[in-house]
Short mmCIF file of C-alpha atoms and ligand atoms in Angstrom, two decimals:
data_model
loop_
_atom_site.label_atom_id
_atom_site.label_comp_id
_atom_site.label_asym_id
_atom_site.label_seq_id
_atom_site.Cartn_x
_atom_site.Cartn_y
_atom_site.Cartn_z
CA MET A 27 53.53 180.72 47.06
CA SER A 28 57.00 182.00 47.59
CA GLN A 29 59.32 179.12 46.89
CA GLU A 30 58.87 176.50 44.15
CA HIS A 31 58.72 172.99 45.59
CA PHE A 32 58.66 171.03 42.34
CA PRO A 33 61.17 173.17 40.41
CA ASN A 34 61.91 170.62 37.70
CA ILE A 35 58.31 169.98 36.77
CA GLY A 36 56.09 172.33 34.80
CA LYS A 37 52.40 172.28 34.08
CA ILE A 38 51.35 168.79 32.94
CA ALA A 39 49.91 169.06 29.44
CA PHE A 40 47.70 166.82 27.32
CA GLU A 41 49.90 165.47 24.53
CA GLY A 42 47.75 162.63 23.20
CA PRO A 43 48.19 158.85 23.15
CA LYS A 44 51.37 158.91 21.06
CA SER A 45 53.37 161.11 23.41
CA LYS A 46 56.57 159.62 24.82
CA ASN A 47 56.74 162.24 27.58
CA ALA A 48 56.18 160.49 30.91
CA LEU A 49 55.09 163.77 32.47
CA ALA A 50 52.16 164.38 30.12
CA PHE A 51 48.56 163.22 29.82
CA ARG A 52 47.82 160.80 27.02
CA HIS A 53 44.05 160.63 27.57
CA TYR A 54 42.98 163.20 30.13
CA ASN A 55 42.19 166.37 28.24
CA ALA A 56 40.43 168.55 30.82
CA ASP A 57 38.24 170.61 28.50
CA GLU A 58 37.45 167.91 25.93
CA LYS A 59 33.73 167.16 25.83
CA VAL A 60 32.48 163.66 26.48
CA GLY A 61 28.75 163.89 25.81
CA LYS A 62 27.44 167.12 27.30
CA LYS A 63 30.19 167.75 29.85
CA SER A 64 33.92 168.24 29.74
CA MET A 65 36.20 165.58 31.19
CA LYS A 66 37.02 167.70 34.20
CA GLU A 67 33.33 168.27 34.91
CA HIS A 68 32.63 164.53 34.73
CA LEU A 69 35.62 163.36 36.73
CA ARG A 70 36.05 166.01 39.44
CA PHE A 71 39.45 164.69 40.53
CA ALA A 72 40.68 165.40 44.03
CA VAL A 73 44.08 165.00 45.67
CA ALA A 74 44.01 163.26 49.08
CA TYR A 75 46.15 165.46 51.30
CA TRP A 76 47.02 162.65 53.73
CA HIS A 77 48.57 160.42 51.09
CA ALA A 78 50.00 162.98 48.67
CA MET A 79 51.42 165.31 51.30
CA LYS A 80 51.72 163.59 54.66
CA ASN A 81 52.35 159.91 53.99
CA THR A 82 55.95 159.06 54.88
CA LEU A 83 55.57 155.69 53.08
CA ALA A 84 56.35 153.70 56.23
CA ASP A 85 54.98 150.16 56.39
CA PRO A 86 54.74 147.66 59.28
CA PHE A 87 58.24 146.44 58.44
CA GLY A 88 60.15 149.62 57.84
CA ALA A 89 60.48 153.36 58.26
CA GLY A 90 59.25 155.97 55.84
CA THR A 91 61.20 156.49 52.64
CA ALA A 92 59.46 159.56 51.17
CA ILE A 93 61.62 162.51 50.24
CA ARG A 94 59.49 165.60 50.84
CA PRO A 95 61.83 168.60 51.06
CA TRP A 96 58.97 170.97 51.91
CA ASP A 97 58.05 169.10 55.11
CA ASP A 98 60.49 169.34 58.03
CA GLY A 99 58.26 167.10 60.16
CA SER A 100 57.85 169.72 62.90
CA ARG A 101 54.48 170.29 64.52
CA SER A 102 54.47 173.95 63.65
CA VAL A 103 51.94 176.06 61.82
CA GLU A 104 54.77 177.39 59.70
CA ASN A 105 55.62 173.91 58.45
CA ALA A 106 51.94 173.16 57.85
CA LYS A 107 51.63 176.28 55.70
CA ARG A 108 54.68 175.31 53.64
CA VAL A 109 53.21 171.84 53.05
CA ALA A 110 49.98 173.53 51.92
CA ASP A 111 51.98 175.66 49.49
CA ALA A 112 53.58 172.52 48.06
CA CYS A 113 50.17 170.84 47.79
CA PHE A 114 48.63 173.73 45.87
CA GLU A 115 51.67 173.97 43.58
CA PHE A 116 51.32 170.23 42.94
CA MET A 117 47.58 170.43 42.22
CA GLY A 118 48.04 173.47 40.01
CA LYS A 119 50.71 171.78 37.91
CA LEU A 120 48.59 168.65 37.67
CA GLY A 121 45.40 170.51 36.82
CA VAL A 122 43.41 168.90 39.66
CA GLU A 123 40.69 171.21 40.91
CA PHE A 124 39.74 169.63 44.25
CA TYR A 125 41.38 168.31 47.38
CA CYS A 126 40.29 166.45 50.52
CA PHE A 127 41.80 166.50 53.99
CA HIS A 128 41.60 165.37 57.60
CA ASP A 129 42.01 168.11 60.21
CA ARG A 130 45.29 166.52 61.33
CA ASP A 131 46.73 166.33 57.79
CA VAL A 132 46.65 170.05 57.24
CA ALA A 133 47.48 171.14 60.79
CA PRO A 134 49.39 169.50 63.64
CA GLU A 135 47.83 167.80 66.66
CA MET A 136 48.88 169.86 69.70
CA PRO A 137 48.93 168.96 73.42
CA THR A 138 45.46 170.43 74.06
CA LEU A 139 42.28 170.72 71.99
CA ALA A 140 42.39 174.51 72.29
CA GLU A 141 45.89 174.61 70.79
CA SER A 142 44.99 172.13 68.05
CA ASN A 143 41.94 174.22 67.15
CA ALA A 144 44.02 177.39 67.02
CA ALA A 145 46.59 175.71 64.75
CA LEU A 146 43.86 174.42 62.45
CA ASP A 147 42.24 177.87 62.28
CA ALA A 148 45.57 179.45 61.38
CA VAL A 149 46.27 176.93 58.62
CA ALA A 150 42.68 177.25 57.36
CA ASP A 151 43.27 180.99 56.85
CA HIS A 152 46.24 180.07 54.69
CA LEU A 153 44.26 177.42 52.79
CA ALA A 154 41.51 179.96 52.12
CA LYS A 155 44.11 182.27 50.63
CA LEU A 156 45.56 179.52 48.43
CA GLN A 157 42.08 178.46 47.27
CA LYS A 158 41.34 182.04 46.29
CA GLN A 159 44.63 182.43 44.41
CA THR A 160 44.27 179.18 42.46
CA GLY A 161 40.54 178.49 42.18
CA ILE A 162 41.14 175.01 43.67
CA LYS A 163 38.23 173.87 45.85
CA LEU A 164 37.68 171.60 48.83
CA LEU A 165 35.74 168.44 47.84
CA TRP A 166 35.39 167.27 51.42
CA GLY A 167 36.89 167.63 54.82
CA THR A 168 36.97 165.17 57.70
CA ALA A 169 38.33 164.68 61.20
CA CYS A 170 41.03 162.14 61.94
CA LEU A 171 39.42 160.04 64.67
CA PHE A 172 41.76 157.08 64.46
CA ALA A 173 45.44 158.11 64.69
CA HIS A 174 45.79 159.57 68.19
CA PRO A 175 46.23 157.02 71.05
CA ARG A 176 43.08 158.39 72.76
CA TYR A 177 41.09 156.75 69.95
CA CYS A 178 42.76 153.34 70.27
CA GLN A 179 39.42 151.82 71.35
CA GLY A 180 37.25 153.90 69.04
CA ALA A 181 36.06 157.50 68.89
CA ALA A 182 32.24 157.65 68.80
CA THR A 183 32.30 153.99 69.86
CA SER A 184 34.92 154.33 72.59
CA PRO A 185 33.92 152.83 75.96
CA ASN A 186 35.06 156.14 77.49
CA ALA A 187 32.62 159.08 77.46
CA ASP A 188 35.34 161.74 77.56
CA VAL A 189 36.87 160.24 74.42
CA PHE A 190 33.42 160.39 72.75
CA ALA A 191 33.22 164.06 73.75
CA TYR A 192 36.70 164.71 72.35
CA ALA A 193 35.68 163.12 69.04
CA ALA A 194 32.54 165.29 68.93
CA ALA A 195 34.60 168.40 69.61
CA GLN A 196 37.02 167.50 66.84
CA VAL A 197 34.19 166.90 64.36
CA LYS A 198 32.66 170.24 65.34
CA GLN A 199 35.87 172.10 64.54
CA ALA A 200 36.50 170.10 61.33
CA MET A 201 32.96 170.93 60.17
CA ASP A 202 33.48 174.61 60.96
CA VAL A 203 36.67 174.66 58.91
CA THR A 204 35.13 172.67 56.05
CA LYS A 205 32.26 175.14 55.92
CA ARG A 206 34.61 178.10 56.01
CA LEU A 207 36.59 176.67 53.09
CA GLY A 208 33.43 176.10 51.04
CA GLY A 209 33.72 172.29 51.17
CA THR A 210 31.07 170.54 49.06
CA GLY A 211 31.04 167.61 51.44
CA TYR A 212 32.10 166.16 54.79
CA THR A 213 33.09 162.52 55.22
CA PHE A 214 32.80 160.16 58.18
CA TRP A 215 35.17 157.23 58.07
CA GLY A 216 35.47 155.37 61.31
CA GLY A 217 38.53 153.19 61.12
CA ARG A 218 38.34 152.40 64.81
CA GLU A 219 34.55 152.42 65.07
CA GLY A 220 34.40 148.68 65.50
CA TYR A 221 36.01 146.10 67.74
CA ALA A 222 39.05 143.91 68.13
CA THR A 223 37.12 141.25 70.09
CA LEU A 224 33.43 140.86 70.93
CA LEU A 225 34.44 139.47 74.34
CA ASN A 226 35.00 142.97 75.72
CA THR A 227 32.45 144.79 73.52
CA ASP A 228 28.86 145.96 74.00
CA MET A 229 28.17 146.15 70.28
CA LYS A 230 24.62 147.51 70.50
CA ARG A 231 25.68 150.30 72.83
CA GLU A 232 28.63 151.23 70.61
CA VAL A 233 26.55 151.33 67.42
CA GLU A 234 23.98 153.51 69.20
CA HIS A 235 26.73 155.89 70.24
CA LEU A 236 27.89 156.13 66.63
CA ALA A 237 24.34 157.05 65.59
CA THR A 238 24.20 159.60 68.42
CA LEU A 239 27.37 161.32 67.20
CA LEU A 240 26.02 161.44 63.64
CA HIS A 241 22.69 162.89 64.83
CA MET A 242 24.58 165.60 66.66
CA ALA A 243 26.56 166.27 63.49
CA VAL A 244 23.28 166.67 61.58
CA ASP A 245 22.04 169.10 64.24
CA TYR A 246 25.28 171.06 64.17
CA LYS A 247 25.20 171.19 60.37
CA LYS A 248 21.80 172.89 60.59
CA LYS A 249 22.98 175.18 63.33
CA ILE A 250 25.94 176.55 61.38
CA GLY A 251 24.17 176.44 58.01
CA PHE A 252 26.68 174.09 56.40
CA LYS A 253 25.24 173.10 53.02
CA GLY A 254 27.74 170.37 52.05
CA GLN A 255 26.79 166.72 51.69
CA PHE A 256 27.54 164.25 54.51
CA TYR A 257 29.14 160.96 53.43
CA ILE A 258 29.78 157.70 55.23
CA GLU A 259 32.69 155.68 53.89
CA PRO A 260 32.26 151.92 54.32
CA LYS A 261 35.19 149.63 55.14
CA PRO A 262 34.94 146.19 56.72
CA ARG A 263 38.15 146.09 58.79
CA GLU A 264 41.66 147.44 59.20
CA PRO A 265 42.60 148.85 61.60
CA SER A 266 39.65 147.31 63.53
CA THR A 267 39.00 143.59 63.28
CA HIS A 268 35.42 144.44 62.40
CA GLN A 269 34.26 147.93 61.47
CA TYR A 270 30.55 148.69 61.94
CA ASP A 271 30.36 150.49 58.57
CA SER A 272 31.45 147.26 56.93
CA ASP A 273 29.98 147.69 53.45
CA ALA A 274 27.42 149.75 51.54
CA ALA A 275 24.49 147.52 52.52
CA ALA A 276 25.48 147.55 56.21
CA CYS A 277 25.82 151.36 56.14
CA LEU A 278 22.44 151.80 54.47
CA ASN A 279 20.81 149.54 57.04
CA PHE A 280 22.48 151.41 59.90
CA LEU A 281 21.40 154.78 58.48
CA ARG A 282 17.82 153.55 58.03
CA GLU A 283 17.65 151.97 61.47
CA TYR A 284 18.76 155.19 63.15
CA ASP A 285 16.75 157.60 60.97
CA LEU A 286 19.79 159.12 59.32
CA LEU A 287 19.35 158.05 55.70
CA GLU A 288 18.06 161.38 54.40
CA HIS A 289 21.16 163.14 55.73
CA PHE A 290 23.87 160.88 54.33
CA GLN A 291 25.23 159.48 51.11
CA LEU A 292 28.04 156.98 50.69
CA ASN A 293 31.64 157.53 49.70
CA ILE A 294 32.70 154.27 48.07
CA GLU A 295 36.35 153.22 47.99
CA THR A 296 37.56 150.48 45.65
CA ASN A 297 40.00 148.88 48.05
CA HIS A 298 37.39 148.82 50.82
CA ALA A 299 34.91 147.11 48.50
CA THR A 300 37.39 144.35 47.74
CA LEU A 301 38.27 143.95 51.43
CA ALA A 302 34.55 143.44 52.03
CA GLY A 303 34.50 140.67 49.44
CA HIS A 304 32.74 142.78 46.81
CA THR A 305 33.71 144.47 43.58
CA VAL A 306 33.66 148.24 43.55
CA GLN A 307 30.89 148.15 40.92
CA HIS A 308 28.81 146.09 43.35
CA GLU A 309 29.23 148.69 46.09
CA LEU A 310 28.46 151.52 43.66
CA ALA A 311 25.37 149.71 42.37
CA VAL A 312 24.08 149.06 45.91
CA SER A 313 24.56 152.73 46.82
CA ALA A 314 23.08 154.07 43.58
CA ALA A 315 20.01 151.81 43.93
CA ALA A 316 19.35 153.51 47.28
CA ASN A 317 19.91 156.95 45.72
CA ALA A 318 22.86 157.31 48.03
CA LEU A 319 25.93 157.22 45.82
CA GLY A 320 27.71 160.45 46.68
CA SER A 321 31.42 160.26 46.04
CA ILE A 322 34.26 157.86 45.29
CA ASP A 323 37.67 157.25 46.84
CA ALA A 324 39.48 156.13 43.73
CA ASN A 325 42.24 153.63 44.38
CA ALA A 326 42.95 149.94 43.94
CA GLY A 327 44.02 147.03 46.09
CA ASP A 328 46.29 144.12 45.41
CA GLU A 329 44.73 140.67 45.57
CA LEU A 330 48.05 139.09 46.44
CA ILE A 331 48.68 141.34 49.44
CA GLY A 332 45.11 141.47 50.67
CA TRP A 333 45.10 144.62 52.81
CA ASP A 334 44.26 148.27 52.12
CA THR A 335 47.27 148.94 49.90
CA ASP A 336 45.70 152.14 48.52
CA GLN A 337 47.34 151.88 45.11
CA PHE A 338 46.68 154.20 42.23
CA PRO A 339 43.93 152.99 39.91
CA VAL A 340 45.35 151.97 36.53
CA ASN A 341 43.07 149.12 35.51
CA ILE A 342 40.94 150.26 32.56
CA TYR A 343 38.25 147.62 33.18
CA MET A 344 37.81 148.91 36.69
CA THR A 345 37.69 152.59 35.71
CA THR A 346 35.20 151.69 32.98
CA HIS A 347 32.95 149.85 35.44
CA ILE A 348 33.13 152.80 37.83
CA MET A 349 32.34 155.38 35.17
CA VAL A 350 29.41 153.30 33.87
CA GLN A 351 27.86 153.56 37.34
CA VAL A 352 28.65 157.28 37.61
CA LEU A 353 27.19 158.09 34.18
CA LYS A 354 24.13 155.94 34.83
CA MET A 355 23.27 157.99 37.92
CA GLY A 356 23.65 161.20 35.91
CA GLY A 357 27.12 162.13 37.17
CA PHE A 358 28.45 163.48 40.45
CA LYS A 359 26.54 166.25 42.18
CA THR A 360 28.67 167.16 45.18
CA GLY A 361 31.16 164.29 45.01
CA GLY A 362 34.09 163.41 42.79
CA LEU A 363 37.00 161.03 42.32
CA ASN A 364 39.31 161.46 45.27
CA PHE A 365 42.66 159.72 44.81
CA ASP A 366 42.79 158.04 48.21
CA ALA A 367 45.98 156.38 47.04
CA LYS A 368 49.64 156.44 47.87
CA VAL A 369 52.76 155.84 45.84
CA ARG A 370 54.66 152.66 46.69
CA ARG A 371 57.36 152.76 49.36
CA GLU A 372 59.83 152.19 46.54
CA SER A 373 58.63 155.33 44.71
CA PHE A 374 59.98 157.86 47.15
CA GLU A 375 60.77 160.90 45.00
CA PRO A 376 58.48 163.93 44.65
CA GLU A 377 58.26 163.26 40.90
CA ASP A 378 56.57 159.92 41.63
CA LEU A 379 53.55 161.82 42.96
CA PHE A 380 53.09 163.19 39.45
CA HIS A 381 53.47 159.85 37.69
CA ALA A 382 50.96 158.29 40.07
CA HIS A 383 48.28 160.95 39.61
CA ILE A 384 48.84 161.23 35.85
CA GLY A 385 48.32 157.47 35.58
CA GLY A 386 45.14 157.56 37.62
CA MET A 387 43.74 160.51 35.70
CA ASP A 388 44.53 158.93 32.34
CA ALA A 389 43.00 155.62 33.42
CA PHE A 390 39.77 157.40 34.45
CA ALA A 391 39.71 159.49 31.27
CA ARG A 392 39.81 156.25 29.28
CA GLY A 393 37.20 154.64 31.52
CA LEU A 394 34.96 157.68 31.02
CA LYS A 395 35.25 157.63 27.23
CA ILE A 396 34.66 153.88 27.04
CA ALA A 397 31.70 154.01 29.45
CA HIS A 398 30.16 156.89 27.50
CA ARG A 399 30.41 155.03 24.18
CA LEU A 400 29.10 151.85 25.74
CA LEU A 401 26.04 153.56 27.19
CA GLU A 402 25.48 155.65 24.07
CA THR A 403 25.29 152.62 21.79
CA GLY A 404 23.14 150.79 24.31
CA ALA A 405 25.05 147.62 23.44
CA ILE A 406 24.75 146.12 26.89
CA GLU A 407 21.90 148.17 28.34
CA ASP A 408 19.52 147.04 25.57
CA PHE A 409 20.35 143.42 26.27
CA VAL A 410 19.65 143.89 29.97
CA LYS A 411 16.38 145.64 29.24
CA ALA A 412 15.25 142.85 26.91
CA ARG A 413 16.29 140.27 29.50
CA TYR A 414 13.63 141.54 31.91
CA SER A 415 11.00 142.41 29.28
CA SER A 416 8.59 139.70 30.49
CA PHE A 417 7.91 142.08 33.40
CA ASP A 418 6.86 144.89 31.04
CA SER A 419 3.42 143.49 30.26
CA GLY A 420 0.89 140.82 31.21
CA ILE A 421 1.44 138.88 34.40
CA GLY A 422 4.99 140.22 34.75
CA LYS A 423 3.73 143.78 34.89
CA LYS A 424 1.23 142.76 37.56
CA ILE A 425 4.10 141.30 39.63
CA ASP A 426 6.14 144.47 39.15
CA LYS A 427 3.22 146.59 40.35
CA ARG A 428 2.40 144.22 43.21
CA LYS A 429 -1.08 143.78 41.75
CA THR A 430 -1.25 140.00 41.94
CA SER A 431 -1.31 137.15 44.44
CA PHE A 432 -0.18 133.56 44.94
CA THR A 433 -3.63 132.39 43.91
CA GLU A 434 -3.58 134.28 40.60
CA LEU A 435 0.02 133.20 39.86
CA GLU A 436 -0.89 129.59 40.51
CA ALA A 437 -3.81 129.87 38.08
CA HIS A 438 -1.48 131.54 35.56
CA VAL A 439 0.99 128.66 35.69
CA LEU A 440 -1.79 126.05 35.49
CA GLY A 441 -2.94 127.79 32.29
CA LEU A 442 0.50 127.75 30.60
CA LYS A 443 0.72 125.47 27.57
CA GLN A 444 4.33 124.52 28.29
CA GLN A 445 7.01 124.76 30.99
CA PRO A 446 8.51 128.27 31.18
CA MET A 447 12.01 128.56 29.76
CA VAL A 448 14.29 131.47 30.45
CA ALA A 449 16.54 132.80 27.66
CA SER A 450 20.33 132.44 27.81
CA GLY A 451 22.11 134.92 30.08
CA ARG A 452 24.82 135.29 27.42
CA GLN A 453 27.49 136.26 29.95
CA GLU A 454 30.35 135.43 27.58
CA MET A 455 28.77 137.39 24.72
CA ILE A 456 28.38 140.44 26.98
CA GLU A 457 31.98 140.13 28.19
CA ASN A 458 33.10 140.06 24.56
CA ILE A 459 31.08 143.19 23.82
CA LEU A 460 32.75 144.97 26.72
CA ASN A 461 36.17 143.93 25.38
CA ASP A 462 35.29 145.36 21.97
CA PHE A 463 34.71 148.75 23.58
CA ILE A 464 37.85 148.63 25.66
CA ALA A 465 40.06 147.81 22.66
C1 LIG B 506 41.13 154.64 55.12
C2 LIG B 506 40.16 155.57 54.57
C3 LIG B 506 40.46 157.04 54.85
C4 LIG B 506 39.24 157.87 54.57
C5 LIG B 506 39.26 159.21 55.21
O1 LIG B 506 41.17 153.46 54.80
O2 LIG B 506 40.07 155.34 53.20
O3 LIG B 506 41.56 157.45 54.12
O4 LIG B 506 39.04 158.03 53.20
O5 LIG B 506 39.30 159.14 56.58
NI1 LIG B 507 39.11 156.56 51.80
NI1 LIG B 508 41.03 153.32 52.57
#
């Protein structure tokens, strides 16, 4: 790292809740233990290369505003390497130990696949060097199968077979690079794997093609000996009108239907959950129940805007709910909290990247501590357990074990001395308990 790209900012330190320094952590204290693990082991933060480094902050109504002195916008390997230097300096100063990228974030798209592959290989050499120097690791890699005009009608679900082949070739190279960089995972997000109108779409054929591409990815993974975890990232729409991976339940059904479930876990993103009409905790709970919660794209949406605004997560209730789910499944194995989030168009200075990530990291540190205390005291868990206790013995246990029948249940009810009455759900009491922990 020759030149300093954030010369006015030093290493971000933990200064505690009373600090008035905007460029310090108030809650995230990397090595502090929460239960058996340190905060950094629990949280496994990652920087999303596409947002932190390559997002110009353009929106549908105006040009980009981002000031990024290290990026001259040229499609050269030299520029890509300088952006990588800036990214690693940023992560080092922030104390984030992982990053995630698309092939086309780290290296430019060139006129031919061969040239694009060569550029990616050259940048990957540089990334390998930076990883070695800093100890920063790749959480997951992916291929950008949605930006280039060739993918305007889908990649694996394109009606054009050559486009499908191009997508497969790009995934192949992105997997090779991810493996080479020791990535602990590889993500499939298909922003254009869906349709704009059913009138021109053979949905069944398209979904089958998507499964075919994923099966080939599984085969290729075996072939090259890539040990990372595959993730599917659900999202209901945007840019497509309907995306086939619309939510966690739809993804799980798709994976089961096409015999892919054992090879994939889910990467759940908050803003995608809300676009699907769910809470993020719902999506996490659905994935965890299927033993398929792998990783999280940590961001937040804005109810008033209603699209994928990819904001930084600062809501302590939300980070608490997320960390409750993560702790309940025993923590991340290969995954982590990837800040798939961008600063607002109004926050165009390099320094804003720090404020944004510091805020997200502090919000998750608080969520982690609150979730840990909540689970440790059993305040809510014990209530939930008691709520279902009629299934722990007697006829309830028989139902649980599928050891009964309609006939026996009818006889059971006929023998009851009074009408059954369920206990209060106590929603308001539970909400108050949660508030006590957040305070
Ligand atoms: C877009 C997605 C994307 C994936 C990676 O909405 O969140 O950023 O995480 O392709
Ligand atoms: Ni994402
Ligand atoms: Ni997203």
